Coordinates of C-alpha atoms in Angstrom, one line a residue:
Chain A
M1 CA 0.6 64.9 -37.0
S2 CA -1.7 64.1 -34.1
E3 CA -0.8 64.0 -30.4
M4 CA -0.9 60.3 -30.7
G5 CA 1.3 60.4 -33.8
R6 CA 3.9 62.5 -32.0
H7 CA 3.7 60.2 -29.0
L8 CA 4.2 57.0 -31.1
D9 CA 7.2 58.7 -32.8
T10 CA 9.0 59.3 -29.5
L11 CA 7.6 56.7 -27.0
V12 CA 10.0 54.3 -25.2
V13 CA 8.6 51.0 -23.9
S14 CA 10.6 48.1 -22.5
A15 CA 10.0 44.5 -21.7
T16 CA 12.0 41.9 -19.8
T17 CA 11.7 38.1 -19.9
P18 CA 10.3 36.5 -16.7
D19 CA 13.7 35.1 -15.8
E20 CA 15.2 38.6 -16.2
T21 CA 18.0 37.5 -18.5
A22 CA 17.0 39.5 -21.6
S23 CA 15.3 42.9 -22.2
A24 CA 14.2 44.8 -25.2
T25 CA 13.2 48.4 -25.7
L26 CA 11.2 50.0 -28.5
H27 CA 12.2 53.5 -29.3
G28 CA 9.6 55.3 -31.4
R29 CA 7.8 53.3 -34.0
T30 CA 10.3 50.7 -35.2
R31 CA 13.8 50.9 -33.6
V32 CA 14.4 48.1 -31.1
T33 CA 17.4 47.6 -28.8
V34 CA 18.1 44.3 -27.1
S35 CA 20.3 43.7 -24.0
L36 CA 21.2 40.6 -21.9
A37 CA 21.8 40.2 -18.2
S38 CA 25.5 40.5 -17.3
G39 CA 27.4 37.3 -17.9
Y40 CA 24.4 35.5 -19.5
Y41 CA 25.7 35.5 -23.1
A42 CA 29.0 33.7 -22.2
Y43 CA 27.1 30.5 -21.1
T44 CA 24.0 30.4 -23.2
T45 CA 23.2 28.5 -26.4
D46 CA 21.8 29.5 -29.8
D47 CA 18.5 27.9 -29.0
R48 CA 18.1 29.6 -25.7
L49 CA 18.9 33.0 -27.3
A50 CA 16.2 32.3 -29.9
D51 CA 13.7 31.4 -27.2
K52 CA 14.5 34.7 -25.4
L53 CA 14.0 36.8 -28.5
A54 CA 10.6 35.1 -29.2
Q55 CA 9.5 35.9 -25.7
L56 CA 10.8 39.5 -25.9
G57 CA 9.0 40.2 -29.2
R58 CA 5.6 39.2 -27.7
L59 CA 6.1 41.0 -24.4
L60 CA 7.4 44.2 -26.1
W61 CA 4.4 44.4 -28.4
V62 CA 1.9 43.9 -25.5
A63 CA 3.7 46.7 -23.6
R64 CA 3.4 48.9 -26.7
M65 CA -0.3 48.2 -27.0
Q66 CA -0.9 49.0 -23.4
E67 CA 1.0 52.3 -23.8
Y68 CA -1.2 53.1 -26.9
Y69 CA -4.4 52.7 -24.9
R70 CA -3.0 54.4 -21.8
F71 CA -2.2 57.5 -23.8
K72 CA -5.5 57.4 -25.7
S73 CA -7.4 57.2 -22.3
E74 CA -5.4 60.2 -21.1
Q75 CA -6.2 62.1 -24.3
L76 CA -9.9 61.4 -24.2
G77 CA -10.3 61.7 -20.4
R78 CA -12.0 58.4 -20.2
Q79 CA -10.8 54.8 -19.8
V80 CA -10.2 53.0 -23.2
R81 CA -8.9 49.5 -22.7
G82 CA -9.0 48.2 -26.3
E83 CA -11.1 47.6 -29.3
G84 CA -14.9 47.4 -28.9
A85 CA -16.8 44.4 -30.3
P86 CA -16.9 44.4 -34.1
R87 CA -20.2 45.8 -35.4
T88 CA -20.4 44.1 -38.7
P89 CA -19.2 40.8 -40.1
A90 CA -16.8 42.7 -42.4
Q91 CA -15.2 44.3 -39.4
S92 CA -14.6 40.9 -37.8
E93 CA -13.1 39.6 -41.0
R94 CA -10.9 42.6 -41.3
R95 CA -9.6 42.1 -37.7
E96 CA -9.0 38.4 -38.4
A97 CA -7.0 39.2 -41.5
R98 CA -5.0 41.7 -39.5
D99 CA -4.3 39.1 -36.7
N100 CA -3.0 36.7 -39.3
I101 CA -0.5 39.0 -41.0
V102 CA 2.9 37.2 -41.2
A103 CA 5.8 39.6 -40.9
R104 CA 9.5 38.7 -41.1
G105 CA 12.8 40.3 -40.3
V106 CA 16.4 39.1 -40.8
S107 CA 19.6 40.8 -39.5
H108 CA 22.1 42.1 -42.0
D109 CA 24.5 39.2 -41.3
G110 CA 21.6 36.7 -41.5
A111 CA 22.4 35.4 -38.1
V112 CA 19.1 36.3 -36.5
G113 CA 15.7 35.7 -38.1
L114 CA 12.3 36.7 -36.6
A115 CA 8.8 36.0 -37.7
A116 CA 5.5 37.0 -36.1
V117 CA 1.8 36.2 -36.8
G118 CA -0.2 39.4 -36.1
L119 CA 2.6 40.4 -33.7
F120 CA 1.0 38.0 -31.2
T121 CA 2.9 34.8 -31.9
W122 CA 6.6 35.2 -32.4
T123 CA 9.3 32.7 -33.5
A124 CA 13.0 33.4 -33.7
S125 CA 15.9 31.5 -35.2
V126 CA 19.6 32.0 -34.4
A127 CA 22.0 30.6 -36.9
P128 CA 24.0 27.6 -35.5
G129 CA 27.3 28.8 -33.9
T130 CA 26.2 32.4 -33.5
A131 CA 26.6 32.4 -29.7
R132 CA 30.2 31.3 -30.0
R133 CA 31.1 33.2 -33.1
S134 CA 29.6 36.7 -32.5
S135 CA 30.2 39.0 -29.6
E136 CA 27.3 39.8 -27.3
E137 CA 27.2 43.3 -28.8
E138 CA 27.1 41.9 -32.3
F139 CA 24.3 39.5 -31.4
C140 CA 22.2 42.2 -29.7
S141 CA 22.6 44.5 -32.7
A142 CA 21.6 41.8 -35.1
A143 CA 18.5 41.0 -33.0
G144 CA 17.6 44.7 -33.1
Q145 CA 18.0 44.8 -36.9
A146 CA 15.8 41.8 -37.4
A147 CA 13.1 43.3 -35.1
E148 CA 13.1 46.6 -36.9
Q149 CA 12.8 44.9 -40.3
L150 CA 9.9 42.8 -39.0
I151 CA 8.0 45.7 -37.6
E152 CA 8.4 47.7 -40.8
D153 CA 7.2 44.6 -42.7
H154 CA 4.2 44.3 -40.4
L155 CA 3.2 47.9 -40.6
W156 CA 3.2 47.9 -44.4
N157 CA 1.2 44.7 -44.6
L158 CA -1.1 46.1 -41.9
A159 CA -1.8 49.2 -44.1
L160 CA -2.6 47.0 -47.1
V161 CA -4.8 44.6 -45.1
W162 CA -6.6 47.3 -43.1
A163 CA -7.5 49.3 -46.2
N164 CA -8.5 46.4 -48.3
G165 CA -10.5 44.8 -45.5
A166 CA -12.8 47.8 -45.6
R167 CA -13.8 47.2 -49.2
Chain B
M1 CA -9.3 65.7 -22.5
S2 CA -7.4 68.6 -24.1
D3 CA -9.0 72.0 -24.4
N4 CA -8.8 72.8 -28.1
Y5 CA -11.4 75.5 -28.1
G6 CA -8.9 78.3 -28.2
D7 CA -7.8 77.3 -31.7
V8 CA -10.7 75.5 -33.3
R9 CA -9.8 76.7 -36.8
G10 CA -6.2 75.6 -36.5
E11 CA -7.3 72.2 -35.1
A12 CA -9.8 71.8 -38.0
T13 CA -7.1 72.5 -40.6
T14 CA -4.8 69.9 -39.0
L15 CA -7.7 67.5 -39.0
V16 CA -8.4 68.0 -42.7
D17 CA -4.7 67.4 -43.4
R18 CA -4.8 64.2 -41.5
F19 CA -8.0 63.0 -43.2
A20 CA -6.4 63.8 -46.6
E21 CA -3.1 62.1 -45.7
L22 CA -4.8 58.9 -44.3
E23 CA -7.4 58.7 -47.1
T24 CA -4.6 59.1 -49.7
R25 CA -2.7 56.2 -48.1
H26 CA -6.0 54.2 -47.9
Q27 CA -6.7 54.8 -51.6
A28 CA -3.1 53.9 -52.5
M29 CA -3.4 50.6 -50.7
L30 CA -6.6 49.8 -52.5
A31 CA -5.0 50.7 -55.8
F32 CA -1.9 48.6 -55.2
E33 CA -4.1 45.6 -54.3
T34 CA -6.3 46.0 -57.3
A35 CA -3.3 46.4 -59.6
A36 CA -1.8 43.2 -58.2
E37 CA -5.1 41.4 -58.8
D38 CA -5.3 42.5 -62.5
G39 CA -1.6 41.9 -63.0
S40 CA -0.5 45.5 -63.8
L41 CA 1.7 45.6 -60.7
D42 CA 3.5 42.8 -58.8
D43 CA 2.4 41.8 -55.3
A44 CA 2.6 44.9 -53.0
H45 CA 3.1 42.7 -49.9
A46 CA 6.5 41.7 -51.1
W47 CA 7.9 45.2 -52.0
T48 CA 11.1 46.4 -50.5
N49 CA 11.1 49.4 -48.1
E50 CA 12.5 51.7 -50.9
R51 CA 9.8 50.5 -53.4
R52 CA 7.0 51.1 -50.8
A53 CA 8.1 54.6 -50.2
R54 CA 8.5 55.3 -53.9
E55 CA 5.1 53.9 -55.0
L56 CA 3.4 55.8 -52.2
Q57 CA 5.1 59.0 -53.2
V58 CA 4.0 58.6 -56.8
Y59 CA 0.4 57.9 -55.8
S60 CA 0.3 60.8 -53.4
D61 CA 1.8 63.3 -55.8
Q62 CA -0.9 62.4 -58.3
W63 CA -4.0 62.2 -56.0
Y64 CA -3.4 64.1 -52.7
G65 CA -4.8 67.4 -54.0
E66 CA -8.1 65.9 -55.2
I67 CA -8.5 63.7 -52.1
R68 CA -7.9 66.7 -49.8
S69 CA -10.8 68.5 -51.5
W70 CA -13.1 65.7 -50.3
F71 CA -12.6 67.0 -46.7
E72 CA -12.4 70.7 -47.1
D73 CA -16.0 71.3 -46.0
I74 CA -14.8 70.2 -42.5
E75 CA -12.9 73.4 -42.2
E76 CA -16.1 75.4 -43.0
L77 CA -18.0 73.2 -40.5
F78 CA -15.6 74.2 -37.7
D79 CA -15.4 77.8 -38.8
E80 CA -19.0 78.1 -37.7
L81 CA -18.2 76.5 -34.4
A82 CA -15.2 78.7 -33.7
D83 CA -17.1 81.8 -32.5
L84 CA -19.7 80.5 -30.1
P85 CA -21.2 83.0 -27.6
D86 CA -18.9 83.9 -24.7
P87 CA -20.3 82.1 -21.6
G88 CA -18.4 84.6 -19.4
T89 CA -20.5 87.5 -20.6
L90 CA -23.7 85.7 -19.9
L91 CA -22.6 84.5 -16.5
S92 CA -21.4 87.9 -15.4
T93 CA -24.7 89.5 -16.6
A94 CA -26.5 86.9 -14.4
Q95 CA -24.3 87.9 -11.5
S96 CA -25.0 91.5 -12.0
L97 CA -28.6 90.8 -10.8
N98 CA -27.3 89.8 -7.4
P99 CA -27.3 93.4 -6.0
A100 CA -31.0 93.6 -6.8
L101 CA -31.5 90.5 -4.7
S102 CA -29.8 92.3 -1.7
I103 CA -32.4 95.1 -2.0
M104 CA -35.4 92.8 -2.5
S105 CA -34.5 90.6 0.5
G106 CA -37.1 92.4 2.5
P107 CA -37.3 93.2 6.2
S108 CA -36.4 89.7 7.4
G109 CA -33.9 88.5 4.7
H110 CA -34.2 85.8 2.2
T111 CA -32.4 82.8 0.7
D112 CA -31.6 82.4 -3.0
I113 CA -32.8 78.9 -3.5
S114 CA -30.9 78.3 -6.7
G115 CA -27.5 78.8 -5.1
G116 CA -28.3 78.7 -1.4
T117 CA -26.9 82.2 -0.8
E118 CA -28.5 83.9 2.2
Y119 CA -29.4 87.6 1.9
A120 CA -29.5 89.7 5.1
P121 CA -32.5 91.9 5.8
S122 CA -32.4 95.0 3.5
A123 CA -32.0 98.3 5.2
S124 CA -34.6 99.8 2.9
F125 CA -37.3 98.0 4.8
D126 CA -36.1 98.9 8.3
K127 CA -39.0 101.3 9.1
L128 CA -41.7 99.1 7.5
Q129 CA -43.0 97.6 10.8
S130 CA -43.3 101.1 12.4
V131 CA -45.2 102.7 9.5
P132 CA -48.6 102.5 11.2
T133 CA -47.1 104.2 14.3
Y134 CA -45.6 107.0 12.3
L135 CA -48.9 107.5 10.5
A136 CA -51.0 107.3 13.6
D137 CA -52.2 110.8 13.2
W138 CA -53.1 110.4 9.4
N139 CA -56.8 109.7 9.0
G140 CA -59.3 109.5 6.3
I141 CA -60.2 107.4 3.3
A142 CA -56.7 107.6 1.7
A143 CA -55.0 106.9 5.1
D144 CA -57.2 103.8 5.7
A145 CA -56.6 102.5 2.2
F146 CA -52.9 103.0 2.5
K147 CA -52.6 101.4 5.9
S148 CA -54.8 98.3 5.1
N149 CA -54.1 97.7 1.4
F150 CA -50.6 98.9 0.7
I151 CA -48.4 98.3 3.8
P152 CA -49.4 94.7 4.7
P153 CA -48.7 93.2 1.3
L154 CA -45.4 95.0 0.9
E155 CA -43.2 92.4 2.4
R156 CA -44.9 89.6 0.5
V157 CA -44.6 91.4 -2.8
A158 CA -40.9 92.1 -2.2
H159 CA -40.5 88.4 -1.4
N160 CA -42.2 87.5 -4.7
E161 CA -40.1 90.0 -6.6
F162 CA -37.0 88.4 -5.0
E163 CA -38.1 85.0 -6.3
A164 CA -38.9 86.4 -9.7
I165 CA -35.4 87.8 -10.0
V166 CA -34.0 84.4 -9.0
S167 CA -36.1 82.7 -11.6
L168 CA -35.5 85.1 -14.4
R169 CA -31.8 85.0 -13.7
S170 CA -31.7 81.2 -14.2
P171 CA -32.1 81.3 -18.1
L172 CA -29.0 83.6 -18.2
L173 CA -27.1 81.1 -16.1
A174 CA -28.5 78.3 -18.2
A175 CA -27.4 80.0 -21.4
G176 CA -24.0 80.7 -20.0
E177 CA -23.6 77.1 -18.9
M178 CA -24.9 75.9 -22.2
W179 CA -22.3 77.7 -24.3
K180 CA -19.5 76.7 -21.8
Q181 CA -20.5 73.1 -22.3
A182 CA -21.0 73.6 -26.1
R183 CA -17.4 74.8 -26.3
K184 CA -16.3 71.7 -24.4
D185 CA -18.3 69.5 -26.8
V186 CA -16.7 71.1 -29.8
S187 CA -13.3 70.5 -28.3
D188 CA -14.1 66.9 -27.4
L189 CA -15.4 66.3 -30.9
I190 CA -12.0 67.2 -32.3
D191 CA -10.3 64.8 -29.8
E192 CA -12.6 62.0 -30.6
T193 CA -12.1 62.4 -34.3
N194 CA -8.4 62.4 -33.9
S195 CA -8.7 59.3 -31.8
A196 CA -10.8 57.5 -34.5
L197 CA -8.1 58.5 -37.0
D198 CA -5.4 57.1 -34.7
D199 CA -7.2 53.8 -34.6
Y200 CA -7.5 53.7 -38.4
E201 CA -3.8 54.5 -38.7
G202 CA -2.8 51.9 -36.2
G203 CA -5.1 49.2 -37.7
K204 CA -7.4 49.0 -34.7
G205 CA -11.1 48.7 -34.5
A206 CA -13.0 51.5 -32.8
A207 CA -13.3 51.4 -29.0
D208 CA -16.8 50.9 -27.6
A209 CA -17.4 54.1 -25.7
V210 CA -18.9 57.1 -27.5
L211 CA -18.8 60.8 -26.8
A212 CA -21.5 61.9 -24.4
L213 CA -22.7 65.4 -25.0
S214 CA -22.0 67.4 -21.8
I215 CA -24.4 70.2 -22.9
I216 CA -27.5 68.2 -22.1
G217 CA -26.8 68.0 -18.4
A218 CA -25.8 71.6 -18.4
V219 CA -29.1 73.2 -19.3
V220 CA -31.3 70.8 -17.4
A221 CA -29.2 71.2 -14.3
V222 CA -29.2 75.0 -14.2
A223 CA -32.4 76.0 -15.8
A224 CA -34.5 73.5 -13.9
V225 CA -33.2 74.4 -10.5
P226 CA -35.9 76.8 -9.4
F227 CA -38.7 74.6 -10.7
T228 CA -38.0 71.1 -9.6
G229 CA -36.5 71.7 -6.3
G230 CA -39.2 69.8 -4.5
T231 CA -41.0 72.1 -2.2
S232 CA -39.0 75.2 -3.1
A233 CA -39.9 77.0 -6.2
A234 CA -42.7 74.9 -7.6
L235 CA -44.4 75.4 -4.3
Y236 CA -43.5 79.0 -4.2
W237 CA -45.1 79.6 -7.6
A238 CA -48.1 77.7 -6.4
I239 CA -48.8 80.0 -3.5
A240 CA -47.6 83.2 -5.0
G241 CA -50.8 83.9 -6.8
S242 CA -54.2 82.2 -6.4
A243 CA -54.4 81.5 -10.2
I244 CA -51.1 79.7 -10.5
G245 CA -51.1 76.0 -10.2
V246 CA -48.1 73.8 -9.4
T247 CA -48.1 72.2 -12.8
G248 CA -48.2 75.6 -14.5
A249 CA -44.8 76.4 -13.1
V250 CA -43.0 73.3 -14.2
V251 CA -41.3 73.7 -17.6
G252 CA -40.5 70.4 -19.4
Y253 CA -36.9 69.5 -20.1
P254 CA -35.5 70.1 -23.6
A255 CA -36.0 67.4 -26.1
E256 CA -33.0 65.2 -26.5
P257 CA -32.5 64.2 -30.1
K258 CA -29.2 62.5 -29.4
K259 CA -27.2 62.2 -26.2
E260 CA -24.2 60.6 -27.6
L261 CA -22.1 61.2 -30.7
D262 CA -20.3 58.2 -32.2
I263 CA -17.2 59.1 -34.2
S264 CA -16.0 56.0 -35.9
G265 CA -15.7 54.4 -39.3
D266 CA -13.8 51.8 -41.3
T267 CA -12.0 54.3 -43.5
P268 CA -11.0 57.9 -43.0
A269 CA -13.9 58.9 -45.4
D270 CA -16.3 57.0 -43.2
I271 CA -15.0 58.7 -40.1
A272 CA -15.5 62.1 -41.8
V273 CA -19.1 61.1 -42.5
S274 CA -19.7 60.3 -38.8
L275 CA -18.1 63.6 -37.9
R276 CA -20.4 65.6 -40.2
Q277 CA -23.4 63.8 -38.7
A278 CA -22.1 64.4 -35.2
V279 CA -21.8 68.2 -35.8
A280 CA -25.4 68.2 -37.2
D281 CA -26.7 66.3 -34.1
M282 CA -24.8 68.6 -31.8
K283 CA -26.3 71.7 -33.5
L284 CA -29.8 70.2 -33.2
Q285 CA -29.2 69.8 -29.5
W286 CA -28.2 73.5 -29.2
I287 CA -31.4 74.5 -30.9
E288 CA -33.4 72.3 -28.6
N289 CA -31.7 73.9 -25.6
E290 CA -32.2 77.4 -26.9
I291 CA -35.9 76.7 -27.5
F292 CA -36.1 75.4 -23.9
I293 CA -34.5 78.5 -22.5
R294 CA -36.7 80.8 -24.7
D295 CA -39.9 79.0 -23.6
K296 CA -38.9 79.2 -20.0
I297 CA -38.3 82.9 -20.2
R298 CA -41.7 83.3 -21.9
S299 CA -43.5 81.1 -19.3
L300 CA -42.0 83.1 -16.4
T301 CA -42.9 86.4 -17.9
D302 CA -46.4 85.1 -18.6
L303 CA -46.8 84.2 -15.0
I304 CA -45.6 87.5 -13.7
S305 CA -47.8 89.3 -16.1
G306 CA -50.8 87.3 -14.9
Y307 CA -51.2 84.8 -17.7
T308 CA -51.4 81.1 -17.0
A309 CA -51.2 78.1 -19.2
P310 CA -54.4 76.7 -20.6
S311 CA -54.4 73.5 -18.7
E312 CA -53.0 72.2 -15.4
D313 CA -52.5 68.8 -17.0
S314 CA -50.3 70.0 -19.9
P315 CA -46.9 71.6 -19.6
P316 CA -47.1 75.4 -19.5
L317 CA -47.5 76.7 -23.0
P318 CA -45.9 80.1 -23.4
R319 CA -47.9 82.8 -25.2
Y320 CA -46.3 83.9 -28.4
P321 CA -48.0 87.3 -28.9
N322 CA -45.1 88.5 -31.1
V323 CA -45.4 85.8 -33.6
G324 CA -49.2 85.7 -33.7
A325 CA -49.4 82.2 -32.1
P326 CA -52.7 81.4 -30.3
T327 CA -53.0 83.0 -26.9
S328 CA -56.7 82.5 -26.3
G329 CA -56.2 79.5 -24.0
H330 CA -54.4 81.5 -21.4
T331 CA -56.3 83.0 -18.4
Y332 CA -55.5 86.4 -17.0
S333 CA -55.5 87.1 -13.3
Q334 CA -54.9 90.7 -12.1
A335 CA -54.6 89.4 -8.5
T336 CA -51.5 87.5 -9.6
V337 CA -50.0 90.6 -11.2
H338 CA -50.5 92.4 -7.9
E339 CA -48.5 89.8 -6.2
F340 CA -45.5 91.1 -8.0
S341 CA -46.3 94.8 -8.2
L342 CA -48.7 96.6 -5.9
P343 CA -51.5 98.6 -7.6
R344 CA -50.5 102.1 -8.0
P345 CA -52.2 104.1 -5.2
A346 CA -54.7 106.6 -6.5
L347 CA -53.1 109.2 -4.2
A348 CA -49.9 109.0 -6.4
D349 CA -51.7 110.7 -9.3
T350 CA -53.9 113.0 -7.3
T351 CA -53.6 116.7 -7.9
P352 CA -55.6 119.6 -6.4
G353 CA -57.6 119.6 -9.7
N354 CA -58.7 116.0 -9.7
A355 CA -58.8 115.1 -6.0
Q356 CA -62.6 115.3 -5.8
D357 CA -63.2 113.4 -9.0
D358 CA -65.1 110.2 -8.7
D359 CA -62.1 108.1 -9.7
H360 CA -60.0 109.7 -7.0
F361 CA -61.5 110.5 -3.6
G362 CA -64.8 112.0 -4.6
K363 CA -66.5 114.7 -2.8
P364 CA -66.6 114.6 1.0
D365 CA -70.0 113.5 2.4

């Protein structure tokens, strides 16, 4: 296990929506917790919740990428902000394939579904009536389950795409 | 940047484990995709978490041992890099020459141009100015020769010896600095390799920047100090002996085969290839630096021994008497030698038996 490996196993990064009604935190590689501003859940709708989750997914992954390069820069003693330009056509094809990986996750009760393309574009669905039927705690837990499943799905597909893109 | 040099062998073993682990996963992914294409397995993209873990384990159990053997040479590679010369010993040897500078600072003191240290006048020369007075009553051929040939150049020769010590100390400093930076380069190489593996593992393309070898600056900076300091040493060597020209004192920089090492690759095995290449390039640079230091020592000792390079237009070519290389192009100047060590007075070897011989004082008229 490398320093980066240990760091990714234990890092904690958070993101909050611009209106500060919803936050998400990534613990380690895949575990995600979601929380809402006090009192928000009682007056919101299923669609608004879905919209918050889609925003959180994107913001959280951006924060995670920033943390990756911040730690890498610290390790190497020089500023690394991201990938360099691809050097071969094969490399750009491989990156394109990676950016188009579709990953999905669904909560155990099926109430929350998440999908992401390359972890850049996120969409979320919240089953009709969830906001009225489930407690805030149940909803946040379901969102976390869906996110964790989505990340695992993405990482597996990433391994497949990244290896086969080098052929 | 972390300092890994203390445990290079341990770091190398960890690195080999990582190469093996990531390459095994890489090969497994290729195998799953191929199997899906020819229909012997279902689509790996759709497997459950349990199935993914199980298939990976089966593949790894079968192939990990063989795949690890692909990378085992890396441990040997770093084994050689784990016991580089200790820069501390070289640097402290260089410093042990400083007391000699205190003695050779002459009757009016002197500044060490490489470090800017000022040395006070040496007590050993206190009486030098008064020697003619003390010897006022000593007359004759020997006395005249001593007073006119030996005393006046003494301060100048001490001055030249001071500069010679400074110059001959610089290769030691350069070698010390070189191995200090070489250790840092080895340590950086490990960090950069781990970083490239991190990028592979995380599905990221390599970053643009590459590892700049710190060792190159090291030797040029230290070894060249007394020679390229504008009017300082080059000028000094120019005036120290009539036969020494300015160009004859400037030693060229070491050749630079490669300044930067690029550790990257699309697969763990590719990254290992670039690592092996980087180690080879780094070692070539060390050889270049050592040749540079060796030639510099030879050129300096040539100058002090009165031999100068064949041409003022070419860089100084050290003589290689020990290896039988051509030495005929060099010119010899005894006057230059005497700028560093005064001729031994005939009086020093005179005994009652030979005092009147022709090669001593001869017979009185």
